[in-house]
Amino acid sequence: MLLTITTTRKPATDLGFLLHKHPAKLQEFEIPQGIAHVFYPEVSDERCTIALLLDIDPVGMTRSKSTDSQAFSLGQYVNDRPYAASSLLSAALVKAFGSAMNGKCKDKPELVETPFPLEVKIDVLSVRGGEPLLRRLFEPLGYTIETTQHELDMQFPAWGQSRYFSATFSHTLTIQDALRHFYVLIPVLDNNKHYWVSREEVDKLLEKGGEWLQHHPEKELITRRYLRNQRVLMNEALEVLLKEELPETESEVPQETAEEQEAKKRIHDVRLETVRDELLKDDIKKVIDLGCGEGKLLRLLLPEKQFEKILGMDISMQSLRNASYRLKLDRMAPRQRERIELILGSLTYRDKRLEGYDAAALVEVIEHLDEPRLRALEKVVFRFARPRKVIITTPNSEYNVLFESLPAGEFRHTDHRFEWTRNQFETWGYKVAQEFGYKVIFRPLGEEHEQLGAISQMAVFER
Ligand code: SAH
């Protein structure tokens, strides 16, 4: 399997800086099933080509546990894995060009954002779906494609065409984008067994595909094939991708008055400060902000030295990007930077990264999940992550009648799936506390109306 990337942007040798590979050096990287060689077949100021040659060990593969049991027993030995681009090539791409894929370039950081005229050539690609699929996947991203389809057997032309192609993709874009496209789409074209299929792959897909995939007309097919037709994983990924199309977290109901907006902002500050104060109790050192949005709570937590480790998680890539920008993560002093981490993830599936924390906060998050999915959230937070303390806030729906502009029965925010009365929240809270062995208390947030209660409500669970 051979993948080459060529650029003609002068000085073309910048390719070496971007990919962190010196043109004069031949390099090798091990992946579990073989070795990736990286070298430059041509180097000049005008034109530079880097090659990734993947040498798969077919015998080793039959021994490795990750090999699927094939339909027929010889399939273990007779298959296209050593020759046709597949998820193994994606694995090699990450291994060899991981930093570039993550948008890092130590020596010439300005190149990361620079679009390059690129030509990516792959020999050979296995395409289940033929040239039409190849075009459906790459053309919406802006690539021009030239392909040659290979005959099944040159000696028997009557047998017709194989599913193997040599293809050249041309486009002007950043190296990072190009690598990410190929990382995700090569296994999608192949649609054979992947050397992965785990929940982590949902994250990888979203990390490497999130932005462009969201707008891709074939995002469902891509997600399904990438995750090997596993419904559960696919639904989770699509949930994230589709969510990103919903209105921004902060775009409130449009017709609301300036005073109402102001009041909401004030109450949100009260909410966040109350949660911070609650976290400052009980010697809490490691905290997670689940559904951290644009990082408003994180910003309040950071100045508090008591917190040694702060993790923000959200399902929306856009929110995380905004959070990173607002918190100025890229300009933070290294010691400060080590204390905080932002991760992409969903509260509805188990995530090992959430384990080992003293406390978790979910500020105005639960009402963004469909009610039937709360069950999954309960397990993820209270059974698996299982911090000593969990703080949850949610609107008090009884208060809604006091919002003049809010039509009766409507929610405060277009993305809310439900809003609970105090009684509903408490019933849920007691049930969860009992099931998972926590104690819970409830507190109003914001000024209280005599009959209707406060605008928002908070539950503090402790075990
Ligand atoms: N806690 C923040 C943001 C609240 S808005 C604040 O108080 O400012 C709700 C947030 O929950 C959004 O950022 C949304 O992307 C996130 N969210 C919704 N469903 C989620 C899920 N299943 N997993 C993780 N985050 C989710």
XYZ file of C-alpha atoms and ligand atoms in Angstrom:
489
model
C 0.000 0.000 0.000
C 1.381 3.304 -1.009
C 0.152 6.800 -0.319
C 1.979 9.842 -1.607
C 1.357 13.516 -0.955
C 2.748 16.066 -3.375
C 2.752 19.828 -3.196
C 3.881 22.502 -5.622
C 3.614 25.468 -3.267
C 7.038 27.081 -3.109
C 9.154 26.289 -1.235
C 7.639 22.851 -1.622
C 10.047 21.487 0.981
C 7.811 23.113 3.606
C 5.999 19.804 3.416
C 8.815 18.381 5.521
C 8.255 20.939 8.287
C 4.525 20.373 8.291
C 4.754 16.637 8.449
C 7.697 16.706 10.863
C 9.782 14.569 8.536
C 13.169 15.582 7.246
C 13.438 15.040 3.481
C 16.876 13.495 3.773
C 15.849 10.840 6.256
C 14.243 7.484 5.672
C 12.031 6.695 8.625
C 10.119 3.694 9.890
C 7.157 3.396 12.210
C 5.735 0.248 13.638
C 2.042 -0.402 13.675
C 0.659 -3.584 15.223
C 0.321 -5.347 11.860
C 3.404 -4.122 10.066
C 5.801 -1.305 9.336
C 5.245 2.083 7.749
C 8.158 3.550 5.813
C 8.289 7.282 5.189
C 10.529 8.783 2.514
C 10.667 11.425 -0.184
C 10.756 10.249 -3.811
C 11.195 13.834 -5.011
C 12.421 16.976 -3.303
C 12.846 20.404 -4.842
C 11.694 23.923 -4.205
C 9.097 23.564 -6.948
C 7.746 20.143 -6.153
C 8.027 17.850 -3.181
C 6.521 14.411 -2.604
C 6.392 12.400 0.580
C 5.531 8.720 0.492
C 4.050 6.441 3.109
C 4.666 2.842 2.199
C 2.958 0.304 4.371
C 4.424 -3.129 4.646
C 1.939 -5.479 6.247
C 3.013 -8.757 7.741
C 0.269 -11.156 6.573
C 1.479 -14.026 8.693
C 1.683 -11.851 11.784
C -1.835 -10.746 11.070
C -3.227 -14.228 11.141
C -1.710 -14.636 14.577
C -2.888 -11.361 15.980
C -6.135 -11.528 17.890
C -7.503 -8.539 16.075
C -7.952 -10.512 12.880
C -11.542 -11.261 12.112
C -12.517 -14.832 11.469
C -12.992 -14.801 7.745
C -15.811 -16.382 5.840
C -13.637 -19.261 4.692
C -10.667 -20.615 6.509
C -8.126 -19.776 3.831
C -9.345 -16.219 4.022
C -6.896 -15.703 6.827
C -4.086 -16.235 4.364
C -5.663 -15.219 1.080
C -6.850 -11.646 1.396
C -6.071 -8.174 0.162
C -4.931 -6.727 3.469
C -1.243 -6.384 2.550
C -2.038 -4.632 -0.727
C -5.181 -2.577 -0.502
C -5.608 0.570 1.542
C -7.717 -0.072 4.616
C -7.973 0.953 8.223
C -4.369 -0.227 8.555
C -3.345 2.703 6.406
C -5.313 5.042 8.655
C -3.497 3.623 11.649
C -0.201 4.257 9.876
C -1.225 7.814 8.983
C -1.765 8.634 12.643
C 1.465 6.966 13.631
C 3.565 8.744 11.038
C 1.805 12.101 10.776
C -0.013 12.390 14.106
C 1.321 15.849 14.976
C 0.342 17.271 11.605
C -3.074 15.723 11.984
C -3.433 17.501 15.285
C -2.436 20.799 13.740
C 1.014 21.115 15.248
C 4.053 22.511 13.488
C 6.886 23.439 15.790
C 9.196 25.210 13.381
C 6.726 26.983 11.135
C 3.413 27.223 13.014
C 1.985 29.617 10.413
C 1.917 26.754 7.895
C -0.723 24.845 9.820
C -3.482 27.157 8.650
C -2.060 27.594 5.158
C -3.864 25.895 2.287
C -1.483 23.964 0.036
C -2.133 22.718 -3.480
C -1.991 18.997 -2.750
C -2.091 15.839 -4.765
C -2.728 12.676 -2.788
C -2.199 9.460 -4.655
C -3.148 6.045 -3.338
C -2.233 2.650 -4.762
C -4.441 0.758 -4.385
C -7.746 1.645 -2.870
C -10.382 -0.937 -2.179
C -13.725 0.698 -2.943
C -16.947 -1.083 -2.165
C -19.312 1.093 -4.152
C -17.100 1.861 -7.130
C -16.225 5.171 -8.656
C -19.630 6.737 -7.917
C -19.034 6.263 -4.198
C -15.518 7.582 -4.458
C -16.938 10.756 -5.976
C -19.809 11.028 -3.523
C -17.385 10.946 -0.651
C -14.595 13.188 -1.927
C -16.188 15.671 -4.293
C -18.320 17.408 -1.651
C -15.039 18.112 0.157
C -13.696 19.845 -2.931
C -11.371 17.212 -4.377
C -10.878 16.594 -8.081
C -10.425 12.885 -8.664
C -8.696 10.856 -11.318
C -9.037 7.124 -11.106
C -8.024 3.959 -12.823
C -10.013 0.877 -12.021
C -8.066 -2.369 -12.115
C -9.223 -5.508 -13.879
C -9.930 -8.510 -11.755
C -7.387 -10.521 -13.679
C -5.414 -9.213 -16.651
C -5.328 -12.660 -18.200
C -9.092 -13.025 -18.112
C -10.554 -9.716 -19.242
C -13.991 -11.298 -19.418
C -14.041 -11.448 -15.627
C -14.444 -7.692 -15.639
C -13.377 -5.068 -13.171
C -12.244 -5.510 -9.616
C -13.105 -3.210 -6.744
C -9.544 -1.891 -6.729
C -8.602 1.574 -7.893
C -5.559 3.720 -8.201
C -6.669 7.231 -7.469
C -5.274 10.748 -7.398
C -7.050 13.404 -5.381
C -6.241 17.078 -5.994
C -7.308 20.001 -3.863
C -5.974 23.132 -2.204
C -6.385 22.796 1.539
C -4.466 22.512 4.782
C -2.431 19.369 5.355
C -4.327 18.800 8.550
C -7.681 18.732 6.781
C -6.370 16.455 4.054
C -4.936 13.951 6.527
C -8.137 13.919 8.501
C -10.254 13.321 5.411
C -8.171 10.333 4.369
C -7.931 8.982 7.891
C -11.709 8.676 8.078
C -12.595 7.949 4.463
C -10.125 5.198 3.556
C -11.755 2.654 5.895
C -15.157 3.907 4.809
C -14.365 3.115 1.165
C -13.026 -0.285 2.054
C -15.884 -1.129 4.430
C -14.199 -4.371 5.354
C -13.342 -5.386 8.850
C -11.597 -2.513 10.604
C -8.860 -3.002 13.089
C -10.991 -1.164 15.566
C -14.600 -0.830 16.521
C -14.902 0.421 19.998
C -16.453 3.321 21.726
C -13.185 5.178 21.492
C -13.704 5.118 17.767
C -16.739 7.319 18.179
C -14.468 9.902 19.732
C -11.821 9.431 17.081
C -14.356 9.824 14.345
C -15.691 12.985 15.908
C -12.260 14.358 16.572
C -10.948 13.683 13.084
C -14.227 14.156 11.284
C -16.333 16.412 13.465
C -16.157 19.627 11.567
C -16.235 18.574 7.946
C -18.323 15.508 8.543
C -21.077 17.565 10.055
C -21.665 19.282 6.710
C -21.028 16.253 4.513
C -24.094 15.085 2.561
C -23.043 11.481 3.154
C -22.423 11.786 6.860
C -24.760 8.932 7.682
C -23.115 6.502 5.314
C -19.672 7.576 6.510
C -20.592 7.157 10.148
C -22.244 3.814 9.561
C -19.378 2.340 7.611
C -16.670 3.824 9.809
C -18.278 2.294 12.837
C -18.816 -0.944 10.960
C -22.565 -0.838 10.922
C -22.770 -1.020 14.680
C -26.058 0.657 15.384
C -25.365 1.668 18.938
C -22.074 3.339 18.157
C -23.465 4.901 15.044
C -26.428 6.425 16.831
C -24.167 7.929 19.407
C -21.952 9.495 16.797
C -24.866 10.796 14.798
C -26.386 12.207 17.928
C -23.288 14.329 18.311
C -23.046 15.283 14.674
C -26.674 16.250 14.410
C -26.542 18.136 17.664
C -23.979 20.440 16.181
C -26.528 21.623 13.701
C -28.852 22.742 16.423
C -28.808 26.373 17.516
C -25.842 27.552 19.553
C -26.157 26.922 23.254
C -26.498 30.568 23.991
C -28.987 31.583 21.354
C -31.995 31.868 23.593
C -35.588 32.060 22.459
C -35.483 34.966 19.995
C -38.445 36.998 21.048
C -37.385 37.454 24.626
C -37.102 40.983 25.969
C -33.861 42.706 26.915
C -34.808 42.593 30.599
C -35.479 38.904 30.429
C -32.138 38.297 28.782
C -30.439 40.381 31.432
C -32.262 38.507 34.196
C -31.245 35.173 32.697
C -27.654 36.229 32.513
C -27.726 37.300 36.158
C -29.271 34.049 37.277
C -26.713 32.104 35.285
C -23.934 33.886 37.155
C -25.651 33.089 40.444
C -25.945 29.483 39.403
C -22.304 29.191 38.467
C -21.083 30.918 41.627
C -23.277 28.705 43.797
C -21.923 25.604 42.106
C -18.348 26.823 42.495
C -18.913 27.481 46.214
C -20.416 24.057 46.617
C -17.359 22.527 44.943
C -15.024 24.446 47.215
C -16.379 22.526 50.203
C -15.280 19.058 51.302
C -11.702 19.145 50.116
C -12.620 18.529 46.488
C -9.423 18.499 44.402
C -10.392 16.979 41.079
C -13.535 18.159 39.334
C -15.340 17.470 36.093
C -17.705 19.875 34.436
C -20.005 17.681 32.370
C -21.640 19.528 29.496
C -19.213 22.371 30.111
C -20.455 24.331 27.092
C -18.344 27.378 26.536
C -16.503 26.966 29.790
C -18.177 29.519 32.018
C -17.900 27.362 35.102
C -14.365 26.317 34.191
C -13.388 29.961 34.164
C -14.651 30.362 37.717
C -12.887 27.210 38.875
C -9.479 27.951 37.417
C -8.448 30.720 39.852
C -9.221 28.432 42.805
C -5.957 26.774 43.771
C -7.807 24.054 45.640
C -8.669 22.434 42.322
C -5.669 20.485 41.120
C -7.323 18.948 38.104
C -10.246 20.349 36.138
C -11.832 18.471 33.270
C -14.486 19.906 30.965
C -16.480 17.595 28.729
C -19.053 18.433 26.103
C -20.748 16.799 23.177
C -20.366 19.849 20.977
C -17.073 20.452 19.267
C -18.064 24.026 18.578
C -18.674 24.707 22.278
C -15.325 23.194 23.172
C -13.581 25.348 20.634
C -15.251 28.409 22.081
C -14.324 27.271 25.574
C -10.712 26.835 24.573
C -10.703 30.296 23.036
C -12.372 31.977 26.005
C -10.080 30.287 28.486
C -7.087 31.207 26.299
C -5.761 27.694 26.674
C -3.122 28.196 24.003
C -1.560 31.068 25.919
C -1.726 29.582 29.371
C 1.407 29.087 31.450
C 2.429 25.411 31.348
C 1.696 24.708 35.020
C -1.737 26.237 34.776
C -2.345 24.461 31.478
C -1.662 21.102 33.074
C -4.527 21.589 35.501
C -7.200 21.828 32.852
C -8.325 19.578 30.049
C -11.220 19.721 27.601
C -12.582 16.580 26.041
C -15.233 15.712 23.525
C -17.647 13.083 24.719
C -21.212 12.189 25.436
C -22.801 11.798 28.837
C -24.807 8.891 27.598
C -22.057 6.347 27.323
C -19.517 5.063 29.747
C -16.241 6.863 29.589
C -13.160 5.818 31.529
C -11.756 9.318 31.279
C -14.396 10.446 33.768
C -13.241 8.108 36.519
C -11.161 9.130 39.528
C -12.648 12.581 40.161
C -13.883 13.922 43.506
C -16.818 15.862 42.137
C -18.873 16.423 39.000
C -21.050 19.361 38.019
C -23.833 19.325 35.432
C -25.032 22.887 35.102
C -28.188 23.170 32.993
C -27.361 20.024 31.073
C -29.825 17.250 31.857
C -32.729 19.074 30.184
C -30.781 18.916 26.901
C -31.098 15.124 26.798
C -34.144 13.245 25.646
C -35.812 11.951 28.785
C -35.337 8.259 27.893
C -31.572 8.898 27.650
C -31.398 10.067 31.259
C -31.171 6.475 32.352
C -27.871 6.170 30.503
C -26.641 9.421 32.035
C -27.517 8.202 35.524
C -25.358 5.123 35.061
C -22.501 6.999 33.461
C -22.347 9.573 36.246
C -23.442 7.721 39.381
C -22.330 4.186 38.690
C -19.225 4.459 36.536
C -17.664 7.890 37.038
C -18.938 7.794 40.630
C -17.447 10.932 42.166
C -18.060 11.655 45.869
C -20.181 14.638 45.029
C -22.467 15.416 42.080
C -24.105 18.788 41.561
C -26.944 19.088 39.083
C -28.880 22.209 38.179
C -31.932 22.488 35.928
C -34.682 25.053 35.295
C -37.738 25.103 37.537
C -40.599 24.987 35.033
C -43.110 26.385 37.530
C -41.355 29.705 37.198
C -41.903 29.895 33.421
C -45.246 31.678 33.687
C -43.327 34.687 34.949
C -41.508 35.032 31.601
C -43.829 37.337 29.708
C -42.517 36.475 26.292
C -42.608 32.708 26.770
C -45.820 31.183 25.387
C -47.499 28.847 27.871
C -46.198 25.296 27.724
C -43.047 26.170 25.789
C -39.526 25.622 26.993
C -37.003 28.315 27.757
C -34.582 27.146 25.142
C -35.098 25.533 21.753
C -32.767 22.650 22.618
C -34.476 21.774 25.903
C -36.157 18.391 25.757
C -38.043 18.812 29.032
C -38.293 21.195 31.955
C -39.269 19.939 35.376
C -41.254 21.270 38.304
C -39.579 21.166 41.718
C -41.539 18.072 42.496
C -40.478 16.251 39.343
C -36.812 17.100 39.913
C -36.943 15.954 43.522
C -38.709 12.712 42.663
C -36.029 11.947 40.095
C -33.236 13.002 42.445
C -34.413 10.842 45.351
C -34.821 7.853 43.076
C -31.290 8.244 41.689
C -29.793 8.829 45.143
C -31.409 5.725 46.499
C -30.476 3.507 43.608
C -26.806 4.492 43.550
C -26.211 4.995 47.271
C -26.021 8.782 47.538
C -27.659 11.327 49.850
C -29.269 14.293 48.157
C -30.424 17.776 49.119
C -32.231 20.331 46.948
C -31.734 24.079 46.859
C -33.442 26.904 44.980
C -31.231 29.028 42.730
C -31.979 32.724 42.408
C -34.690 34.749 44.068
C -37.668 32.729 45.169
C -41.248 33.434 44.246
C -43.591 32.511 47.072
C -45.674 29.994 45.167
C -43.606 29.238 42.109
C -40.201 28.814 43.679
C -36.925 30.035 42.169
C -36.019 30.320 38.513
C -33.677 27.354 38.719
C -33.024 24.454 41.053
C -30.006 22.523 42.269
C -29.494 19.028 43.655
C -26.345 18.132 45.585
C -25.652 14.413 45.795
C -23.046 13.011 48.181
C -21.952 9.564 49.076
N -22.878 23.949 31.575
C -22.777 25.019 30.609
C -23.571 24.769 29.323
C -25.025 24.462 29.484
S -25.836 24.235 27.937
C -23.195 26.312 31.244
O -23.792 26.288 32.301
O -22.917 27.366 30.699
C -25.872 22.465 27.829
C -24.605 21.851 27.321
O -24.740 20.437 27.396
C -24.311 22.181 25.873
O -23.008 22.682 25.775
C -24.470 20.848 25.163
O -23.592 20.715 24.061
C -24.142 19.861 26.255
N -24.698 18.537 26.047
C -25.918 18.213 25.578
N -26.060 16.878 25.506
C -24.907 16.334 25.952
C -24.414 14.997 26.112
N -25.162 13.945 25.797
N -23.163 14.830 26.582
C -22.389 15.883 26.896
N -22.785 17.161 26.756
C -24.031 17.388 26.301
